[in-house]
Amino acid sequence: MEIAPGIHAVRLLGAFAFLVAEERLTLIDAGLAGSRHRLLRYLAAIGRSVEELDLILCTHRHPDHVGGVRELVAASGAEVRMHPADATALRVSFREAVASRTPGQLVAYFTRGPEEARPIGDGDVLPALGGLHVIHTPGHTAGSVCFWAPRDRVLFTGDTLQVERGRITFASLLFSDDYLAAQASIARLAELDVGTIAFSHYPPWRDDPPGALRSLARRAASTQGL
């Protein structure tokens, strides 16, 4: 479905990906391994081709976001971009994963992520949607990022935010590497004039996103005694 002009939410295996359909194509996240066929069907339905895919952007390293990257790169030759903290985490050895005794390290070991990814960092501006800004929001993973499109007022949050009981809230406690850091990261997002929040696992949110983000940032500050 098109959530804004030229921005499509595509339900892949495990998560929504976001397809930016301009002269060339950009994809934000890639679902679980095996998602290629779903994206191909969607592209055919809107009259586009996977060969037009130039760029795949990863919000973070979890398998429901990067598992489909390799097969899409094989089909398109697209360039992959990811925060280096998460790219490094995906190279963990089995011994390191077991020794860490943390779920995040074990998940990283079993995740079949990109074979190669160019780094992105906080403040980078990428060539999509008139300038797609990278905001580093560590906590869910060390390299979690959000992508902000000021021209269209769309914020792509990956799993930095979720929805519970009809309201926006923090990343999952169970699946986050550093929950306090994940909470603190919300302050960055509360500064933005957002019109649409594009989540990876929930429908887009358009009900006063700036107010919801400011309220969440206040909750985080209160929790952390700031």
mmCIF file of C-alpha atoms in Angstrom:
data_model
loop_
_atom_site.group_PDB
_atom_site.id
_atom_site.type_symbol
_atom_site.label_atom_id
_atom_site.label_comp_id
_atom_site.label_asym_id
_atom_site.label_seq_id
_atom_site.Cartn_x
_atom_site.Cartn_y
_atom_site.Cartn_z
ATOM 1 C CA MET A 1 0.000 0.000 0.000
ATOM 2 C CA GLU A 2 1.137 3.553 -0.706
ATOM 3 C CA ILE A 3 1.463 5.485 2.570
ATOM 4 C CA ALA A 4 2.686 8.724 0.961
ATOM 5 C CA PRO A 5 3.388 9.706 -2.652
ATOM 6 C CA GLY A 6 5.976 7.255 -3.940
ATOM 7 C CA ILE A 7 6.378 5.473 -0.573
ATOM 8 C CA HIS A 8 4.984 1.946 -0.379
ATOM 9 C CA ALA A 9 4.637 -0.296 2.672
ATOM 10 C CA VAL A 10 5.267 -3.837 1.448
ATOM 11 C CA ARG A 11 4.435 -6.746 3.735
ATOM 12 C CA LEU A 12 7.381 -9.122 3.496
ATOM 13 C CA LEU A 13 8.000 -12.166 5.668
ATOM 14 C CA GLY A 14 8.248 -11.027 9.283
ATOM 15 C CA ALA A 15 7.959 -7.269 8.795
ATOM 16 C CA PHE A 16 6.959 -4.400 6.560
ATOM 17 C CA ALA A 17 9.590 -3.051 4.202
ATOM 18 C CA PHE A 18 9.278 0.394 2.659
ATOM 19 C CA LEU A 19 9.781 0.862 -1.043
ATOM 20 C CA VAL A 20 10.663 4.339 -2.303
ATOM 21 C CA ALA A 21 9.608 4.440 -5.945
ATOM 22 C CA GLU A 22 11.364 7.262 -7.749
ATOM 23 C CA GLU A 23 13.324 7.173 -11.029
ATOM 24 C CA ARG A 24 15.206 4.312 -9.339
ATOM 25 C CA LEU A 25 14.125 2.255 -6.320
ATOM 26 C CA THR A 26 15.238 2.325 -2.683
ATOM 27 C CA LEU A 27 14.158 -0.293 -0.134
ATOM 28 C CA ILE A 28 14.170 0.201 3.635
ATOM 29 C CA ASP A 29 14.632 -3.238 5.259
ATOM 30 C CA ALA A 30 14.212 -6.581 3.534
ATOM 31 C CA GLY A 31 12.198 -8.961 5.722
ATOM 32 C CA LEU A 32 13.173 -12.516 6.577
ATOM 33 C CA ALA A 33 14.992 -14.802 4.177
ATOM 34 C CA GLY A 34 12.541 -15.887 1.489
ATOM 35 C CA SER A 35 10.945 -12.439 1.132
ATOM 36 C CA ARG A 36 12.186 -11.914 -2.421
ATOM 37 C CA HIS A 37 9.094 -13.345 -4.100
ATOM 38 C CA ARG A 38 6.748 -11.088 -2.145
ATOM 39 C CA LEU A 39 8.689 -8.020 -3.214
ATOM 40 C CA LEU A 40 8.794 -9.201 -6.826
ATOM 41 C CA ARG A 41 5.005 -9.614 -6.839
ATOM 42 C CA TYR A 42 4.524 -6.125 -5.416
ATOM 43 C CA LEU A 43 6.923 -4.590 -7.925
ATOM 44 C CA ALA A 44 5.101 -6.269 -10.797
ATOM 45 C CA ALA A 45 1.776 -4.946 -9.489
ATOM 46 C CA ILE A 46 3.029 -1.345 -9.633
ATOM 47 C CA GLY A 47 4.810 -1.797 -12.961
ATOM 48 C CA ARG A 48 8.372 -1.799 -11.644
ATOM 49 C CA SER A 49 11.223 -4.310 -11.679
ATOM 50 C CA VAL A 50 13.763 -5.553 -9.154
ATOM 51 C CA GLU A 51 16.492 -4.573 -11.624
ATOM 52 C CA GLU A 52 15.607 -0.946 -10.790
ATOM 53 C CA LEU A 53 16.527 -1.448 -7.116
ATOM 54 C CA ASP A 54 19.683 0.554 -6.414
ATOM 55 C CA LEU A 55 19.807 0.836 -2.623
ATOM 56 C CA ILE A 56 18.792 -1.276 0.391
ATOM 57 C CA LEU A 57 18.862 0.513 3.758
ATOM 58 C CA CYS A 58 18.833 -1.497 6.983
ATOM 59 C CA THR A 59 17.315 -0.054 10.149
ATOM 60 C CA HIS A 60 19.031 -2.743 12.266
ATOM 61 C CA ARG A 61 20.489 -6.229 12.167
ATOM 62 C CA HIS A 62 17.603 -8.470 13.301
ATOM 63 C CA PRO A 63 16.715 -11.280 10.886
ATOM 64 C CA ASP A 64 13.213 -10.001 10.104
ATOM 65 C CA HIS A 65 14.864 -6.855 8.699
ATOM 66 C CA VAL A 66 18.043 -8.106 6.999
ATOM 67 C CA GLY A 67 17.351 -11.788 6.288
ATOM 68 C CA GLY A 68 16.134 -11.065 2.762
ATOM 69 C CA VAL A 69 19.009 -8.783 1.797
ATOM 70 C CA ARG A 70 21.271 -11.349 0.126
ATOM 71 C CA GLU A 71 18.628 -12.684 -2.238
ATOM 72 C CA LEU A 72 17.586 -9.158 -3.231
ATOM 73 C CA VAL A 73 21.186 -8.120 -3.855
ATOM 74 C CA ALA A 74 21.621 -11.226 -6.012
ATOM 75 C CA ALA A 75 18.562 -10.250 -8.054
ATOM 76 C CA SER A 76 19.339 -6.547 -8.387
ATOM 77 C CA GLY A 77 22.971 -5.763 -7.606
ATOM 78 C CA ALA A 78 21.749 -3.136 -5.130
ATOM 79 C CA GLU A 79 24.099 -1.456 -2.685
ATOM 80 C CA VAL A 80 23.446 -2.180 1.011
ATOM 81 C CA ARG A 81 23.898 0.385 3.782
ATOM 82 C CA MET A 82 23.939 -0.405 7.535
ATOM 83 C CA HIS A 83 25.316 1.140 10.711
ATOM 84 C CA PRO A 84 28.773 -0.360 11.379
ATOM 85 C CA ALA A 85 27.898 -1.341 14.969
ATOM 86 C CA ASP A 86 25.312 -3.777 13.629
ATOM 87 C CA ALA A 87 27.398 -4.907 10.671
ATOM 88 C CA THR A 88 30.174 -5.818 13.113
ATOM 89 C CA ALA A 89 27.748 -7.605 15.449
ATOM 90 C CA LEU A 90 26.643 -9.892 12.623
ATOM 91 C CA ARG A 91 30.190 -11.213 12.362
ATOM 92 C CA VAL A 92 30.136 -12.700 15.880
ATOM 93 C CA SER A 93 31.580 -16.207 16.161
ATOM 94 C CA PHE A 94 29.728 -19.138 17.702
ATOM 95 C CA ARG A 95 32.161 -19.180 20.624
ATOM 96 C CA GLU A 96 31.624 -15.457 21.247
ATOM 97 C CA ALA A 97 27.847 -15.839 21.000
ATOM 98 C CA VAL A 98 27.761 -18.690 23.513
ATOM 99 C CA ALA A 99 30.204 -16.974 25.884
ATOM 100 C CA SER A 100 28.130 -13.771 25.918
ATOM 101 C CA ARG A 101 25.025 -15.598 27.192
ATOM 102 C CA THR A 102 22.858 -12.829 25.740
ATOM 103 C CA PRO A 103 19.964 -13.454 23.339
ATOM 104 C CA GLY A 104 21.144 -10.657 21.055
ATOM 105 C CA GLN A 105 24.493 -12.281 20.386
ATOM 106 C CA LEU A 106 22.921 -15.641 19.671
ATOM 107 C CA VAL A 107 20.403 -14.071 17.289
ATOM 108 C CA ALA A 108 23.262 -12.265 15.549
ATOM 109 C CA TYR A 109 25.182 -15.503 15.070
ATOM 110 C CA PHE A 110 22.229 -17.217 13.402
ATOM 111 C CA THR A 111 21.247 -14.206 11.251
ATOM 112 C CA ARG A 112 22.214 -14.450 7.597
ATOM 113 C CA GLY A 113 22.843 -10.768 7.041
ATOM 114 C CA PRO A 114 24.367 -8.851 4.134
ATOM 115 C CA GLU A 115 27.631 -10.172 2.753
ATOM 116 C CA GLU A 116 28.809 -6.587 2.397
ATOM 117 C CA ALA A 117 27.359 -3.295 3.615
ATOM 118 C CA ARG A 118 28.655 0.245 3.323
ATOM 119 C CA PRO A 119 28.498 2.131 6.622
ATOM 120 C CA ILE A 120 25.969 4.799 7.480
ATOM 121 C CA GLY A 121 26.140 7.086 10.482
ATOM 122 C CA ASP A 122 24.214 9.714 12.361
ATOM 123 C CA GLY A 123 23.672 12.817 10.252
ATOM 124 C CA ASP A 124 24.262 11.166 6.886
ATOM 125 C CA VAL A 125 21.854 12.211 4.137
ATOM 126 C CA LEU A 126 21.017 9.542 1.579
ATOM 127 C CA PRO A 127 19.788 10.048 -2.009
ATOM 128 C CA ALA A 128 16.069 9.344 -1.687
ATOM 129 C CA LEU A 129 12.955 11.434 -1.028
ATOM 130 C CA GLY A 130 14.806 14.685 -1.534
ATOM 131 C CA GLY A 131 17.317 13.740 1.182
ATOM 132 C CA LEU A 132 16.779 10.893 3.627
ATOM 133 C CA HIS A 133 18.434 11.668 6.974
ATOM 134 C CA VAL A 134 20.025 8.994 9.175
ATOM 135 C CA ILE A 135 19.314 9.271 12.919
ATOM 136 C CA HIS A 136 21.281 6.886 15.117
ATOM 137 C CA THR A 137 18.925 5.548 17.807
ATOM 138 C CA PRO A 138 20.921 2.887 19.688
ATOM 139 C CA GLY A 139 19.343 0.589 22.236
ATOM 140 C CA HIS A 140 17.193 -1.927 20.424
ATOM 141 C CA THR A 141 20.533 -2.822 18.859
ATOM 142 C CA ALA A 142 23.750 -0.848 19.041
ATOM 143 C CA GLY A 143 23.409 0.140 15.403
ATOM 144 C CA SER A 144 19.680 0.839 15.205
ATOM 145 C CA VAL A 145 18.860 3.820 13.025
ATOM 146 C CA CYS A 146 15.763 5.679 11.935
ATOM 147 C CA PHE A 147 15.371 7.354 8.550
ATOM 148 C CA TRP A 148 13.753 10.796 8.382
ATOM 149 C CA ALA A 149 12.343 12.312 5.186
ATOM 150 C CA PRO A 150 11.732 16.014 6.005
ATOM 151 C CA ARG A 151 10.197 16.840 2.630
ATOM 152 C CA ASP A 152 7.431 14.278 3.116
ATOM 153 C CA ARG A 153 7.489 14.393 6.957
ATOM 154 C CA VAL A 154 7.804 10.588 7.103
ATOM 155 C CA LEU A 155 9.816 8.873 9.855
ATOM 156 C CA PHE A 156 10.872 5.241 9.309
ATOM 157 C CA THR A 157 11.553 3.785 12.749
ATOM 158 C CA GLY A 158 12.411 0.113 12.279
ATOM 159 C CA ASP A 159 11.850 -1.377 15.743
ATOM 160 C CA THR A 160 12.902 1.731 17.690
ATOM 161 C CA LEU A 161 9.189 2.258 18.360
ATOM 162 C CA GLN A 162 6.226 -0.071 18.689
ATOM 163 C CA VAL A 163 2.501 0.221 19.417
ATOM 164 C CA GLU A 164 0.869 -1.266 22.510
ATOM 165 C CA ARG A 165 -2.742 -0.819 23.618
ATOM 166 C CA GLY A 166 -3.313 1.861 21.009
ATOM 167 C CA ARG A 167 -0.375 4.099 21.873
ATOM 168 C CA ILE A 168 3.208 4.513 20.719
ATOM 169 C CA THR A 169 5.779 3.123 23.101
ATOM 170 C CA PHE A 170 9.424 2.079 23.374
ATOM 171 C CA ALA A 171 11.180 -0.755 21.600
ATOM 172 C CA SER A 172 10.563 -4.266 22.912
ATOM 173 C CA LEU A 173 12.211 -4.892 26.285
ATOM 174 C CA LEU A 174 12.625 -8.586 25.471
ATOM 175 C CA PHE A 175 14.427 -8.056 22.158
ATOM 176 C CA SER A 176 16.445 -4.911 22.947
ATOM 177 C CA ASP A 177 20.143 -5.027 23.751
ATOM 178 C CA ASP A 178 20.022 -1.934 26.005
ATOM 179 C CA TYR A 179 16.510 -0.894 27.004
ATOM 180 C CA LEU A 180 17.538 2.296 28.818
ATOM 181 C CA ALA A 181 19.499 3.447 25.781
ATOM 182 C CA ALA A 182 16.504 2.642 23.586
ATOM 183 C CA GLN A 183 14.344 4.874 25.763
ATOM 184 C CA ALA A 184 16.882 7.692 25.750
ATOM 185 C CA SER A 185 17.067 7.619 21.950
ATOM 186 C CA ILE A 186 13.464 8.806 21.679
ATOM 187 C CA ALA A 187 14.540 12.348 22.587
ATOM 188 C CA ARG A 188 16.121 12.652 19.138
ATOM 189 C CA LEU A 189 12.844 11.785 17.438
ATOM 190 C CA ALA A 190 10.744 14.142 19.574
ATOM 191 C CA GLU A 191 12.495 17.106 17.925
ATOM 192 C CA LEU A 192 11.086 16.270 14.482
ATOM 193 C CA ASP A 193 7.964 17.650 12.779
ATOM 194 C CA VAL A 194 6.633 14.210 11.822
ATOM 195 C CA GLY A 195 3.451 13.729 9.800
ATOM 196 C CA THR A 196 3.618 9.929 9.425
ATOM 197 C CA ILE A 197 5.441 7.306 11.487
ATOM 198 C CA ALA A 198 6.201 4.214 9.422
ATOM 199 C CA PHE A 199 6.625 1.224 11.749
ATOM 200 C CA SER A 200 8.001 -2.169 10.775
ATOM 201 C CA HIS A 201 5.227 -4.159 12.472
ATOM 202 C CA TYR A 202 2.214 -1.833 12.730
ATOM 203 C CA PRO A 203 0.115 0.384 10.448
ATOM 204 C CA PRO A 204 1.345 3.931 9.831
ATOM 205 C CA TRP A 205 0.605 6.437 12.607
ATOM 206 C CA ARG A 206 -0.747 9.880 11.699
ATOM 207 C CA ASP A 207 -2.538 10.931 14.894
ATOM 208 C CA ASP A 208 -0.374 13.826 16.140
ATOM 209 C CA PRO A 209 2.991 12.060 15.842
ATOM 210 C CA PRO A 210 4.959 15.037 17.270
ATOM 211 C CA GLY A 211 2.787 15.055 20.388
ATOM 212 C CA ALA A 212 3.069 11.301 20.811
ATOM 213 C CA LEU A 213 6.857 11.421 20.448
ATOM 214 C CA ARG A 214 7.228 14.304 22.904
ATOM 215 C CA SER A 215 5.073 12.448 25.432
ATOM 216 C CA LEU A 216 7.200 9.331 25.017
ATOM 217 C CA ALA A 217 10.402 11.345 25.425
ATOM 218 C CA ARG A 218 9.053 12.785 28.685
ATOM 219 C CA ARG A 219 8.277 9.267 29.913
ATOM 220 C CA ALA A 220 11.820 8.202 29.089
ATOM 221 C CA ALA A 221 13.320 11.192 30.919
ATOM 222 C CA SER A 222 11.155 10.511 33.962
ATOM 223 C CA THR A 223 12.100 6.829 34.003
ATOM 224 C CA GLN A 224 15.784 7.648 33.851
ATOM 225 C CA GLY A 225 15.611 10.470 36.391
ATOM 226 C CA LEU A 226 16.630 13.147 33.896
#
